[in-house]
Amino acid sequence: MTSNTAKALEKTQLTLGIIALTDSAPLVIAKHLGLFQHWGLTVDLALQHSWSTLRDKLQAGLLDGAQMLAPIPLASCTGANSGNALITAFNLSMNGNGITLSKALYREVCQVSDEFEQQTPKLPLTASYLKLAIAKRKQQGLAKLTFAVVHPYSCHFYQLRDWLKSADIDIDSDIDVMVIAPVDMNAALESGDIDGFCVGNPWNAKAVRADIGVTVITSCDIWSQAPEKVLAVSERWQQQNPNTFLALLAAVQQACQWLAEPINRFEAAVILSSSEYLNEELSVVAPSLLDSCLTERGEPPRKVVAYNRFISQEANKPTLTQGYQLLEKMATAGQLNGELSQSQQHQIVKQVYRPDLYIAMQRLLAVS
Amino acid sequence: MTKKQEQLTVLVIDDDMARAQSFQSALADTPYQVIHLAHTSMSLLKEVERHQPDIILIDIESPNRDTIESLATISAYNPKPVVMFSDNQMPDMVNDSIKAGVSAYITSDTRPDKAKFILDVAVARFNEFQKLRDELDQAKRKLASRKWVDQAKAILIEQQGMSEQQAYNAIRKMAMNNGQKMEDVAKNMVDMMQLMAGGKQ
């Protein structure tokens, strides 16, 4: 079934970059189930420590492909002098992020909610309580709150912005925002360097288990069905390895299909939690894969449907609309350094988003 | 050297003590003063604020890289030239890297005595890039301001039957009388027209 229909592979030994996050699952599972092998590929998964370095290595050709924050390929194409554009033909995951507040900040929020409505706030938390808490802090002359996100060009940053904006909190003046790597988020929250963060799992669940934070809202509550990570390669690499690229996509598509079955989710959690990948307790890796959002220690978890989504009707096919939506978020966040004309936007989105290659992979899958 | 160069502070973020030390000693008799940080994670931005370095030298494998990159992309911070320690030979991707705030690479086969030269080039390249970026910003602002003035002129031509030159003179006169920029006067005029048009509906 492998080689009859597939065209000759240009390259069979690949190194793919991943970051220690639950939504690296499609790549981890494809390797673990032997799906890459099935398509004639020998794949090494190389754990990286920052998104910036992951991107640089991809552009420099030190990695063949990578799990990537959805906005980064677009960001790599905006502005002048883009040497080696990053493209995507596959959405690896949707949703999956959470906003966690430090215990101290959560207590402040509970206090204002108690003063106004004589009850503890319901989750997902409306940002209006946070606004009241911010106003109270100002009155008392307390320091500005600091929130952390994982990268400037990340859905985490845009989701945090949108959540705060829903209560008219001005992200540029009412709070400070900084960037911290996912693995360092919990240490920063515990030390009091930050008051909250927006990050992917297992890092929210870990904060709750360690009783240093309360996860008050998830990305599913802020946006519906947002592409979170994409499978990125450089445009040059795809042009040099067109058949290998389709084989890679086919293997990952089959991994996503496997992940779609609830019965497989716990197995996925076991594999991900091993020392080879996340090296974290199963009790913090499993919840989000099982649609469970840990909220606060001692309180029941909240059901969040599709907390980590790896597949659904057409979910893996990248659409131009998704590209435009992300560009708009980037513009709102003031990251586009001036306006892009409509034709410039069109050009960038068409270069980065390649549904045509996804369709080619589907044809390959259909005949194998 | 005839002119005395001013002191420049280099913040080195690297857990590889031996590598950091060899560069520190290579820079001993140069204008570069090294501050070395290892195993820092969370309070990195505080350290940057405290030391106000002129250059940041960071290990490419450090989880702090995204934090350092945010200096160039989150406008609340001041961008700094960043030089990267890398085990791999990074191909020439200066154009892409510099956009992300990286001005140079030091690889494992770089000799420590080249360190000063690399830092000199990095600073020069960074300053050049900042200058270009400032010029671009200025050009864009100019364009935006012309857009407002053009719109206001169009309003005056259409509603008051002025010629283009008369409209331009009228806006300039109002700006001079009020001690405002032409752009601001024009913008107010356009806003006002929109408000009135909205009120009629």
PDB file of N, CA, C and O in Angstrom, chain A residues 48-53 55-57 59-60 62 75-76 78 80-84 150-153 177-181 184 187-188 191 193 337-339, chain B residues 40-43 45-46 60-67 69-70 73-74 77 84 88-91 93 95-97 99-100 102 105 133 136-137 140 147:
ATOM      1  N   GLN A  48      12.479  21.365  21.000  1.00  0.00           N
ATOM      2  CA  GLN A  48      13.094  22.691  20.983  1.00  0.00           C
ATOM      3  C   GLN A  48      12.642  23.486  22.205  1.00  0.00           C
ATOM      4  O   GLN A  48      11.611  23.189  22.792  1.00  0.00           O
ATOM      5  N   HIS A  49      13.412  24.524  22.547  1.00  0.00           N
ATOM      6  CA  HIS A  49      13.119  25.250  23.785  1.00  0.00           C
ATOM      7  C   HIS A  49      12.482  26.614  23.574  1.00  0.00           C
ATOM      8  O   HIS A  49      12.068  27.255  24.524  1.00  0.00           O
ATOM      9  N   SER A  50      12.464  27.094  22.325  1.00  0.00           N
ATOM     10  CA  SER A  50      11.793  28.372  22.091  1.00  0.00           C
ATOM     11  C   SER A  50      11.220  28.402  20.684  1.00  0.00           C
ATOM     12  O   SER A  50      11.740  27.745  19.777  1.00  0.00           O
ATOM     13  N   TRP A  51      10.155  29.157  20.516  1.00  0.00           N
ATOM     14  CA  TRP A  51       9.519  29.278  19.198  1.00  0.00           C
ATOM     15  C   TRP A  51      10.436  30.008  18.228  1.00  0.00           C
ATOM     16  O   TRP A  51      10.475  29.703  17.046  1.00  0.00           O
ATOM     17  N   SER A  52      11.179  30.978  18.742  1.00  0.00           N
ATOM     18  CA  SER A  52      12.057  31.758  17.859  1.00  0.00           C
ATOM     19  C   SER A  52      13.115  30.859  17.228  1.00  0.00           C
ATOM     20  O   SER A  52      13.396  30.945  16.034  1.00  0.00           O
ATOM     21  N   THR A  53      13.714  29.999  18.051  1.00  0.00           N
ATOM     22  CA  THR A  53      14.769  29.124  17.540  1.00  0.00           C
ATOM     23  C   THR A  53      14.189  28.057  16.615  1.00  0.00           C
ATOM     24  O   THR A  53      14.778  27.718  15.596  1.00  0.00           O
ATOM     25  N   ARG A  55      11.670  28.485  14.665  1.00  0.00           N
ATOM     26  CA  ARG A  55      11.457  29.175  13.392  1.00  0.00           C
ATOM     27  C   ARG A  55      12.782  29.382  12.642  1.00  0.00           C
ATOM     28  O   ARG A  55      12.881  29.108  11.449  1.00  0.00           O
ATOM     29  N   ASP A  56      13.810  29.845  13.366  1.00  0.00           N
ATOM     30  CA  ASP A  56      15.096  30.112  12.709  1.00  0.00           C
ATOM     31  C   ASP A  56      15.688  28.843  12.108  1.00  0.00           C
ATOM     32  O   ASP A  56      16.230  28.862  11.007  1.00  0.00           O
ATOM     33  N   LYS A  57      15.593  27.736  12.847  1.00  0.00           N
ATOM     34  CA  LYS A  57      16.161  26.483  12.344  1.00  0.00           C
ATOM     35  C   LYS A  57      15.391  25.983  11.122  1.00  0.00           C
ATOM     36  O   LYS A  57      15.968  25.389  10.215  1.00  0.00           O
ATOM     37  N   GLN A  59      13.857  27.954   8.942  1.00  0.00           N
ATOM     38  CA  GLN A  59      14.236  28.828   7.825  1.00  0.00           C
ATOM     39  C   GLN A  59      15.657  28.532   7.355  1.00  0.00           C
ATOM     40  O   GLN A  59      15.970  28.665   6.183  1.00  0.00           O
ATOM     41  N   ALA A  60      16.505  28.113   8.302  1.00  0.00           N
ATOM     42  CA  ALA A  60      17.900  27.842   7.947  1.00  0.00           C
ATOM     43  C   ALA A  60      18.074  26.437   7.373  1.00  0.00           C
ATOM     44  O   ALA A  60      19.167  26.071   6.953  1.00  0.00           O
ATOM     45  N   LEU A  62      17.837  23.650   9.100  1.00  0.00           N
ATOM     46  CA  LEU A  62      18.347  22.694  10.090  1.00  0.00           C
ATOM     47  C   LEU A  62      17.254  21.743  10.555  1.00  0.00           C
ATOM     48  O   LEU A  62      17.520  20.692  11.119  1.00  0.00           O
ATOM     49  N   ALA A  75       3.771  35.959  10.079  1.00  0.00           N
ATOM     50  CA  ALA A  75       4.684  37.016  10.532  1.00  0.00           C
ATOM     51  C   ALA A  75       5.990  36.953   9.749  1.00  0.00           C
ATOM     52  O   ALA A  75       6.601  37.983   9.472  1.00  0.00           O
ATOM     53  N   SER A  76       6.398  35.735   9.371  1.00  0.00           N
ATOM     54  CA  SER A  76       7.669  35.610   8.649  1.00  0.00           C
ATOM     55  C   SER A  76       7.560  36.167   7.244  1.00  0.00           C
ATOM     56  O   SER A  76       8.566  36.361   6.576  1.00  0.00           O
ATOM     57  N   THR A  78       5.541  39.008   6.549  1.00  0.00           N
ATOM     58  CA  THR A  78       5.223  40.430   6.531  1.00  0.00           C
ATOM     59  C   THR A  78       6.527  41.206   6.621  1.00  0.00           C
ATOM     60  O   THR A  78       7.536  40.684   7.064  1.00  0.00           O
ATOM     61  N   ALA A  80       9.684  43.626   4.960  1.00  0.00           N
ATOM     62  CA  ALA A  80      10.550  43.467   3.796  1.00  0.00           C
ATOM     63  C   ALA A  80      11.518  42.296   3.972  1.00  0.00           C
ATOM     64  O   ALA A  80      11.644  41.733   5.046  1.00  0.00           O
ATOM     65  N   ASN A  81      12.202  41.947   2.919  1.00  0.00           N
ATOM     66  CA  ASN A  81      13.334  41.017   2.941  1.00  0.00           C
ATOM     67  C   ASN A  81      13.034  39.629   3.468  1.00  0.00           C
ATOM     68  O   ASN A  81      13.809  39.076   4.224  1.00  0.00           O
ATOM     69  N   SER A  82      11.894  39.056   3.108  1.00  0.00           N
ATOM     70  CA  SER A  82      11.663  37.696   3.565  1.00  0.00           C
ATOM     71  C   SER A  82      12.393  36.734   2.652  1.00  0.00           C
ATOM     72  O   SER A  82      12.034  36.568   1.500  1.00  0.00           O
ATOM     73  N   GLY A  83      13.416  36.109   3.193  1.00  0.00           N
ATOM     74  CA  GLY A  83      14.243  35.241   2.377  1.00  0.00           C
ATOM     75  C   GLY A  83      13.575  33.918   2.099  1.00  0.00           C
ATOM     76  O   GLY A  83      13.318  33.561   0.950  1.00  0.00           O
ATOM     77  N   ASN A  84      13.249  33.180   3.131  1.00  0.00           N
ATOM     78  CA  ASN A  84      12.720  31.843   2.951  1.00  0.00           C
ATOM     79  C   ASN A  84      11.407  31.737   3.707  1.00  0.00           C
ATOM     80  O   ASN A  84      11.376  31.456   4.894  1.00  0.00           O
ATOM     81  N   VAL A 150       3.254  33.294  25.404  1.00  0.00           N
ATOM     82  CA  VAL A 150       4.402  32.487  25.003  1.00  0.00           C
ATOM     83  C   VAL A 150       5.225  33.085  23.873  1.00  0.00           C
ATOM     84  O   VAL A 150       6.376  32.718  23.672  1.00  0.00           O
ATOM     85  N   HIS A 151       4.639  33.998  23.122  1.00  0.00           N
ATOM     86  CA  HIS A 151       5.360  34.621  22.008  1.00  0.00           C
ATOM     87  C   HIS A 151       4.541  35.829  21.552  1.00  0.00           C
ATOM     88  O   HIS A 151       3.324  35.806  21.661  1.00  0.00           O
ATOM     89  N   PRO A 152       5.208  36.870  21.031  1.00  0.00           N
ATOM     90  CA  PRO A 152       4.414  38.009  20.539  1.00  0.00           C
ATOM     91  C   PRO A 152       3.450  37.606  19.419  1.00  0.00           C
ATOM     92  O   PRO A 152       2.304  38.069  19.390  1.00  0.00           O
ATOM     93  N   TYR A 153       3.911  36.728  18.496  1.00  0.00           N
ATOM     94  CA  TYR A 153       3.038  36.290  17.405  1.00  0.00           C
ATOM     95  C   TYR A 153       2.385  34.975  17.792  1.00  0.00           C
ATOM     96  O   TYR A 153       2.731  33.912  17.280  1.00  0.00           O
ATOM     97  N   VAL A 177       2.443  43.202  29.717  1.00  0.00           N
ATOM     98  CA  VAL A 177       2.512  41.874  29.106  1.00  0.00           C
ATOM     99  C   VAL A 177       3.961  41.530  28.846  1.00  0.00           C
ATOM    100  O   VAL A 177       4.731  42.370  28.382  1.00  0.00           O
ATOM    101  N   MET A 178       4.347  40.308  29.182  1.00  0.00           N
ATOM    102  CA  MET A 178       5.695  39.863  28.845  1.00  0.00           C
ATOM    103  C   MET A 178       5.652  38.470  28.229  1.00  0.00           C
ATOM    104  O   MET A 178       4.621  37.809  28.247  1.00  0.00           O
ATOM    105  N   VAL A 179       6.776  38.071  27.675  1.00  0.00           N
ATOM    106  CA  VAL A 179       6.861  36.774  27.005  1.00  0.00           C
ATOM    107  C   VAL A 179       7.739  35.832  27.818  1.00  0.00           C
ATOM    108  O   VAL A 179       8.843  36.202  28.210  1.00  0.00           O
ATOM    109  N   ILE A 180       7.203  34.651  28.114  1.00  0.00           N
ATOM    110  CA  ILE A 180       7.953  33.640  28.860  1.00  0.00           C
ATOM    111  C   ILE A 180       7.718  32.291  28.177  1.00  0.00           C
ATOM    112  O   ILE A 180       6.620  32.023  27.690  1.00  0.00           O
ATOM    113  N   ALA A 181       8.742  31.450  28.133  1.00  0.00           N
ATOM    114  CA  ALA A 181       8.586  30.124  27.534  1.00  0.00           C
ATOM    115  C   ALA A 181       7.592  29.311  28.362  1.00  0.00           C
ATOM    116  O   ALA A 181       7.558  29.437  29.588  1.00  0.00           O
ATOM    117  N   ASP A 184       8.597  27.678  31.605  1.00  0.00           N
ATOM    118  CA  ASP A 184       8.983  28.542  32.729  1.00  0.00           C
ATOM    119  C   ASP A 184       7.806  29.278  33.360  1.00  0.00           C
ATOM    120  O   ASP A 184       7.969  30.002  34.348  1.00  0.00           O
ATOM    121  N   ALA A 187       6.988  28.542  37.226  1.00  0.00           N
ATOM    122  CA  ALA A 187       7.959  29.111  38.162  1.00  0.00           C
ATOM    123  C   ALA A 187       7.736  30.617  38.303  1.00  0.00           C
ATOM    124  O   ALA A 187       7.813  31.176  39.402  1.00  0.00           O
ATOM    125  N   ALA A 188       7.432  31.286  37.181  1.00  0.00           N
ATOM    126  CA  ALA A 188       7.219  32.738  37.223  1.00  0.00           C
ATOM    127  C   ALA A 188       5.951  33.088  38.000  1.00  0.00           C
ATOM    128  O   ALA A 188       5.901  34.077  38.727  1.00  0.00           O
ATOM    129  N   SER A 191       6.639  32.528  41.796  1.00  0.00           N
ATOM    130  CA  SER A 191       7.520  33.519  42.417  1.00  0.00           C
ATOM    131  C   SER A 191       6.862  34.890  42.516  1.00  0.00           C
ATOM    132  O   SER A 191       7.393  35.791  43.163  1.00  0.00           O
ATOM    133  N   ASP A 193       6.450  36.874  39.947  1.00  0.00           N
ATOM    134  CA  ASP A 193       6.908  37.740  38.859  1.00  0.00           C
ATOM    135  C   ASP A 193       5.783  38.084  37.901  1.00  0.00           C
ATOM    136  O   ASP A 193       5.781  39.123  37.270  1.00  0.00           O
ATOM    137  N   ASN A 337       3.208  46.931  11.681  1.00  0.00           N
ATOM    138  CA  ASN A 337       4.084  48.044  11.343  1.00  0.00           C
ATOM    139  C   ASN A 337       3.531  48.822  10.154  1.00  0.00           C
ATOM    140  O   ASN A 337       4.132  48.885   9.091  1.00  0.00           O
ATOM    141  N   GLY A 338       2.365  49.386  10.345  1.00  0.00           N
ATOM    142  CA  GLY A 338       1.719  50.113   9.258  1.00  0.00           C
ATOM    143  C   GLY A 338       0.705  49.225   8.565  1.00  0.00           C
ATOM    144  O   GLY A 338       0.606  48.047   8.849  1.00  0.00           O
ATOM    145  N   GLU A 339      -0.040  49.837   7.680  1.00  0.00           N
ATOM    146  CA  GLU A 339      -1.122  49.086   7.045  1.00  0.00           C
ATOM    147  C   GLU A 339      -0.608  48.245   5.897  1.00  0.00           C
ATOM    148  O   GLU A 339       0.324  48.612   5.204  1.00  0.00           O
TER     149      GLU A 339
ATOM    150  N   THR B  40      19.020  31.747  34.436  1.00  0.00           N
ATOM    151  CA  THR B  40      17.977  32.705  34.765  1.00  0.00           C
ATOM    152  C   THR B  40      16.767  32.335  33.941  1.00  0.00           C
ATOM    153  O   THR B  40      16.898  31.846  32.847  1.00  0.00           O
ATOM    154  N   SER B  41      15.598  32.499  34.482  1.00  0.00           N
ATOM    155  CA  SER B  41      14.460  32.274  33.606  1.00  0.00           C
ATOM    156  C   SER B  41      13.465  33.387  33.758  1.00  0.00           C
ATOM    157  O   SER B  41      13.234  34.170  32.851  1.00  0.00           O
ATOM    158  N   MET B  42      12.926  33.548  34.952  1.00  0.00           N
ATOM    159  CA  MET B  42      11.735  34.380  35.048  1.00  0.00           C
ATOM    160  C   MET B  42      12.036  35.861  35.161  1.00  0.00           C
ATOM    161  O   MET B  42      11.351  36.676  34.608  1.00  0.00           O
ATOM    162  N   SER B  43      13.080  36.204  35.877  1.00  0.00           N
ATOM    163  CA  SER B  43      13.257  37.637  36.111  1.00  0.00           C
ATOM    164  C   SER B  43      14.186  38.255  35.081  1.00  0.00           C
ATOM    165  O   SER B  43      14.772  39.296  35.318  1.00  0.00           O
ATOM    166  N   LEU B  45      13.687  39.904  32.290  1.00  0.00           N
ATOM    167  CA  LEU B  45      13.424  41.281  31.856  1.00  0.00           C
ATOM    168  C   LEU B  45      13.821  42.288  32.929  1.00  0.00           C
ATOM    169  O   LEU B  45      14.239  43.395  32.621  1.00  0.00           O
ATOM    170  N   LYS B  46      13.698  41.863  34.191  1.00  0.00           N
ATOM    171  CA  LYS B  46      14.135  42.740  35.284  1.00  0.00           C
ATOM    172  C   LYS B  46      15.637  42.970  35.194  1.00  0.00           C
ATOM    173  O   LYS B  46      16.127  44.084  35.419  1.00  0.00           O
ATOM    174  N   ILE B  60      21.435  30.072  21.604  1.00  0.00           N
ATOM    175  CA  ILE B  60      20.280  29.827  20.724  1.00  0.00           C
ATOM    176  C   ILE B  60      19.328  28.795  21.326  1.00  0.00           C
ATOM    177  O   ILE B  60      18.126  28.799  21.048  1.00  0.00           O
ATOM    178  N   GLU B  61      19.831  27.905  22.189  1.00  0.00           N
ATOM    179  CA  GLU B  61      18.982  26.865  22.780  1.00  0.00           C
ATOM    180  C   GLU B  61      18.307  27.320  24.082  1.00  0.00           C
ATOM    181  O   GLU B  61      17.605  26.552  24.720  1.00  0.00           O
ATOM    182  N   SER B  62      18.518  28.563  24.476  1.00  0.00           N
ATOM    183  CA  SER B  62      17.935  29.029  25.734  1.00  0.00           C
ATOM    184  C   SER B  62      16.429  29.225  25.615  1.00  0.00           C
ATOM    185  O   SER B  62      15.949  29.797  24.635  1.00  0.00           O
ATOM    186  N   PRO B  63      15.640  28.748  26.599  1.00  0.00           N
ATOM    187  CA  PRO B  63      14.196  29.023  26.582  1.00  0.00           C
ATOM    188  C   PRO B  63      13.901  30.518  26.682  1.00  0.00           C
ATOM    189  O   PRO B  63      12.798  30.958  26.385  1.00  0.00           O
ATOM    190  N   ASN B  64      14.914  31.306  27.073  1.00  0.00           N
ATOM    191  CA  ASN B  64      14.712  32.757  27.199  1.00  0.00           C
ATOM    192  C   ASN B  64      14.691  33.488  25.860  1.00  0.00           C
ATOM    193  O   ASN B  64      14.475  34.682  25.811  1.00  0.00           O
ATOM    194  N   ARG B  65      14.952  32.745  24.788  1.00  0.00           N
ATOM    195  CA  ARG B  65      15.054  33.426  23.497  1.00  0.00           C
ATOM    196  C   ARG B  65      13.784  34.180  23.127  1.00  0.00           C
ATOM    197  O   ARG B  65      13.828  35.287  22.594  1.00  0.00           O
ATOM    198  N   ASP B  66      12.627  33.570  23.398  1.00  0.00           N
ATOM    199  CA  ASP B  66      11.376  34.244  23.040  1.00  0.00           C
ATOM    200  C   ASP B  66      11.205  35.531  23.840  1.00  0.00           C
ATOM    201  O   ASP B  66      10.669  36.516  23.345  1.00  0.00           O
ATOM    202  N   THR B  67      11.646  35.490  25.098  1.00  0.00           N
ATOM    203  CA  THR B  67      11.569  36.698  25.926  1.00  0.00           C
ATOM    204  C   THR B  67      12.440  37.793  25.318  1.00  0.00           C
ATOM    205  O   THR B  67      12.020  38.945  25.208  1.00  0.00           O
ATOM    206  N   GLU B  69      13.400  38.003  22.202  1.00  0.00           N
ATOM    207  CA  GLU B  69      12.848  38.444  20.917  1.00  0.00           C
ATOM    208  C   GLU B  69      11.703  39.429  21.118  1.00  0.00           C
ATOM    209  O   GLU B  69      11.494  40.324  20.305  1.00  0.00           O
ATOM    210  N   SER B  70      10.988  39.270  22.230  1.00  0.00           N
ATOM    211  CA  SER B  70       9.856  40.178  22.461  1.00  0.00           C
ATOM    212  C   SER B  70      10.331  41.615  22.667  1.00  0.00           C
ATOM    213  O   SER B  70       9.571  42.552  22.503  1.00  0.00           O
ATOM    214  N   THR B  73       9.734  43.092  19.426  1.00  0.00           N
ATOM    215  CA  THR B  73       8.402  43.060  18.820  1.00  0.00           C
ATOM    216  C   THR B  73       7.298  43.629  19.702  1.00  0.00           C
ATOM    217  O   THR B  73       6.234  43.938  19.210  1.00  0.00           O
ATOM    218  N   ILE B  74       7.536  43.756  21.002  1.00  0.00           N
ATOM    219  CA  ILE B  74       6.522  44.403  21.841  1.00  0.00           C
ATOM    220  C   ILE B  74       6.992  45.837  22.046  1.00  0.00           C
ATOM    221  O   ILE B  74       8.097  46.078  22.538  1.00  0.00           O
ATOM    222  N   TYR B  77       9.011  47.892  24.909  1.00  0.00           N
ATOM    223  CA  TYR B  77      10.421  47.732  25.238  1.00  0.00           C
ATOM    224  C   TYR B  77      11.302  48.398  24.192  1.00  0.00           C
ATOM    225  O   TYR B  77      10.878  48.635  23.082  1.00  0.00           O
ATOM    226  N   MET B  84      23.755  35.707  18.822  1.00  0.00           N
ATOM    227  CA  MET B  84      23.371  34.375  19.258  1.00  0.00           C
ATOM    228  C   MET B  84      24.546  33.402  19.240  1.00  0.00           C
ATOM    229  O   MET B  84      25.266  33.316  18.262  1.00  0.00           O
ATOM    230  N   ASN B  88      25.328  25.131  15.663  1.00  0.00           N
ATOM    231  CA  ASN B  88      25.257  24.868  14.232  1.00  0.00           C
ATOM    232  C   ASN B  88      25.760  26.054  13.451  1.00  0.00           C
ATOM    233  O   ASN B  88      25.663  27.196  13.877  1.00  0.00           O
ATOM    234  N   GLN B  89      26.266  25.751  12.280  1.00  0.00           N
ATOM    235  CA  GLN B  89      26.610  26.800  11.350  1.00  0.00           C
ATOM    236  C   GLN B  89      25.286  27.344  10.827  1.00  0.00           C
ATOM    237  O   GLN B  89      24.563  26.632  10.145  1.00  0.00           O
ATOM    238  N   MET B  90      24.921  28.557  11.179  1.00  0.00           N
ATOM    239  CA  MET B  90      23.676  29.091  10.643  1.00  0.00           C
ATOM    240  C   MET B  90      23.983  29.698   9.279  1.00  0.00           C
ATOM    241  O   MET B  90      24.859  30.538   9.159  1.00  0.00           O
ATOM    242  N   PRO B  91      23.265  29.272   8.244  1.00  0.00           N
ATOM    243  CA  PRO B  91      23.504  29.846   6.925  1.00  0.00           C
ATOM    244  C   PRO B  91      23.176  31.340   6.941  1.00  0.00           C
ATOM    245  O   PRO B  91      22.544  31.822   7.878  1.00  0.00           O
ATOM    246  N   MET B  93      21.328  34.168   6.844  1.00  0.00           N
ATOM    247  CA  MET B  93      19.929  34.559   6.761  1.00  0.00           C
ATOM    248  C   MET B  93      19.770  35.871   7.501  1.00  0.00           C
ATOM    249  O   MET B  93      18.841  36.092   8.236  1.00  0.00           O
ATOM    250  N   ASN B  95      18.946  38.775   6.630  1.00  0.00           N
ATOM    251  CA  ASN B  95      17.740  39.578   6.439  1.00  0.00           C
ATOM    252  C   ASN B  95      16.583  39.086   7.292  1.00  0.00           C
ATOM    253  O   ASN B  95      15.853  39.867   7.872  1.00  0.00           O
ATOM    254  N   ASP B  96      16.429  37.750   7.354  1.00  0.00           N
ATOM    255  CA  ASP B  96      15.349  37.214   8.169  1.00  0.00           C
ATOM    256  C   ASP B  96      15.638  37.395   9.646  1.00  0.00           C
ATOM    257  O   ASP B  96      14.766  37.756  10.423  1.00  0.00           O
ATOM    258  N   SER B  97      16.890  37.128  10.024  1.00  0.00           N
ATOM    259  CA  SER B  97      17.216  37.192  11.441  1.00  0.00           C
ATOM    260  C   SER B  97      17.087  38.602  11.980  1.00  0.00           C
ATOM    261  O   SER B  97      16.579  38.818  13.062  1.00  0.00           O
ATOM    262  N   LYS B  99      15.254  40.957  11.151  1.00  0.00           N
ATOM    263  CA  LYS B  99      13.867  41.340  11.363  1.00  0.00           C
ATOM    264  C   LYS B  99      13.395  40.829  12.709  1.00  0.00           C
ATOM    265  O   LYS B  99      12.593  41.450  13.392  1.00  0.00           O
ATOM    266  N   ALA B 100      13.889  39.661  13.091  1.00  0.00           N
ATOM    267  CA  ALA B 100      13.518  39.069  14.375  1.00  0.00           C
ATOM    268  C   ALA B 100      14.433  39.570  15.484  1.00  0.00           C
ATOM    269  O   ALA B 100      14.404  39.075  16.598  1.00  0.00           O
ATOM    270  N   VAL B 102      17.844  39.547  15.547  1.00  0.00           N
ATOM    271  CA  VAL B 102      19.159  38.919  15.700  1.00  0.00           C
ATOM    272  C   VAL B 102      20.147  39.574  14.745  1.00  0.00           C
ATOM    273  O   VAL B 102      19.940  39.599  13.546  1.00  0.00           O
ATOM    274  N   TYR B 105      25.585  35.861  14.501  1.00  0.00           N
ATOM    275  CA  TYR B 105      25.726  34.551  15.134  1.00  0.00           C
ATOM    276  C   TYR B 105      27.185  34.311  15.491  1.00  0.00           C
ATOM    277  O   TYR B 105      28.084  34.701  14.762  1.00  0.00           O
ATOM    278  N   ARG B 133      14.301  51.379   9.707  1.00  0.00           N
ATOM    279  CA  ARG B 133      12.962  51.192  10.239  1.00  0.00           C
ATOM    280  C   ARG B 133      12.335  52.537  10.629  1.00  0.00           C
ATOM    281  O   ARG B 133      11.169  52.780  10.348  1.00  0.00           O
ATOM    282  N   LEU B 136      11.307  54.315   7.542  1.00  0.00           N
ATOM    283  CA  LEU B 136      10.090  53.708   7.006  1.00  0.00           C
ATOM    284  C   LEU B 136       8.871  54.186   7.798  1.00  0.00           C
ATOM    285  O   LEU B 136       7.843  54.564   7.238  1.00  0.00           O
ATOM    286  N   ASP B 137       9.007  54.189   9.127  1.00  0.00           N
ATOM    287  CA  ASP B 137       7.914  54.671   9.988  1.00  0.00           C
ATOM    288  C   ASP B 137       7.546  56.097   9.635  1.00  0.00           C
ATOM    289  O   ASP B 137       6.373  56.455   9.542  1.00  0.00           O
ATOM    290  N   LYS B 140       5.763  56.333   6.416  1.00  0.00           N
ATOM    291  CA  LYS B 140       4.386  55.854   6.555  1.00  0.00           C
ATOM    292  C   LYS B 140       3.509  56.897   7.231  1.00  0.00           C
ATOM    293  O   LYS B 140       2.363  57.112   6.859  1.00  0.00           O
ATOM    294  N   LYS B 147      -3.003  61.420   3.633  1.00  0.00           N
ATOM    295  CA  LYS B 147      -4.309  60.828   3.384  1.00  0.00           C
ATOM    296  C   LYS B 147      -5.420  61.681   4.014  1.00  0.00           C
ATOM    297  O   LYS B 147      -6.439  61.946   3.411  1.00  0.00           O
TER     298      LYS B 147
END
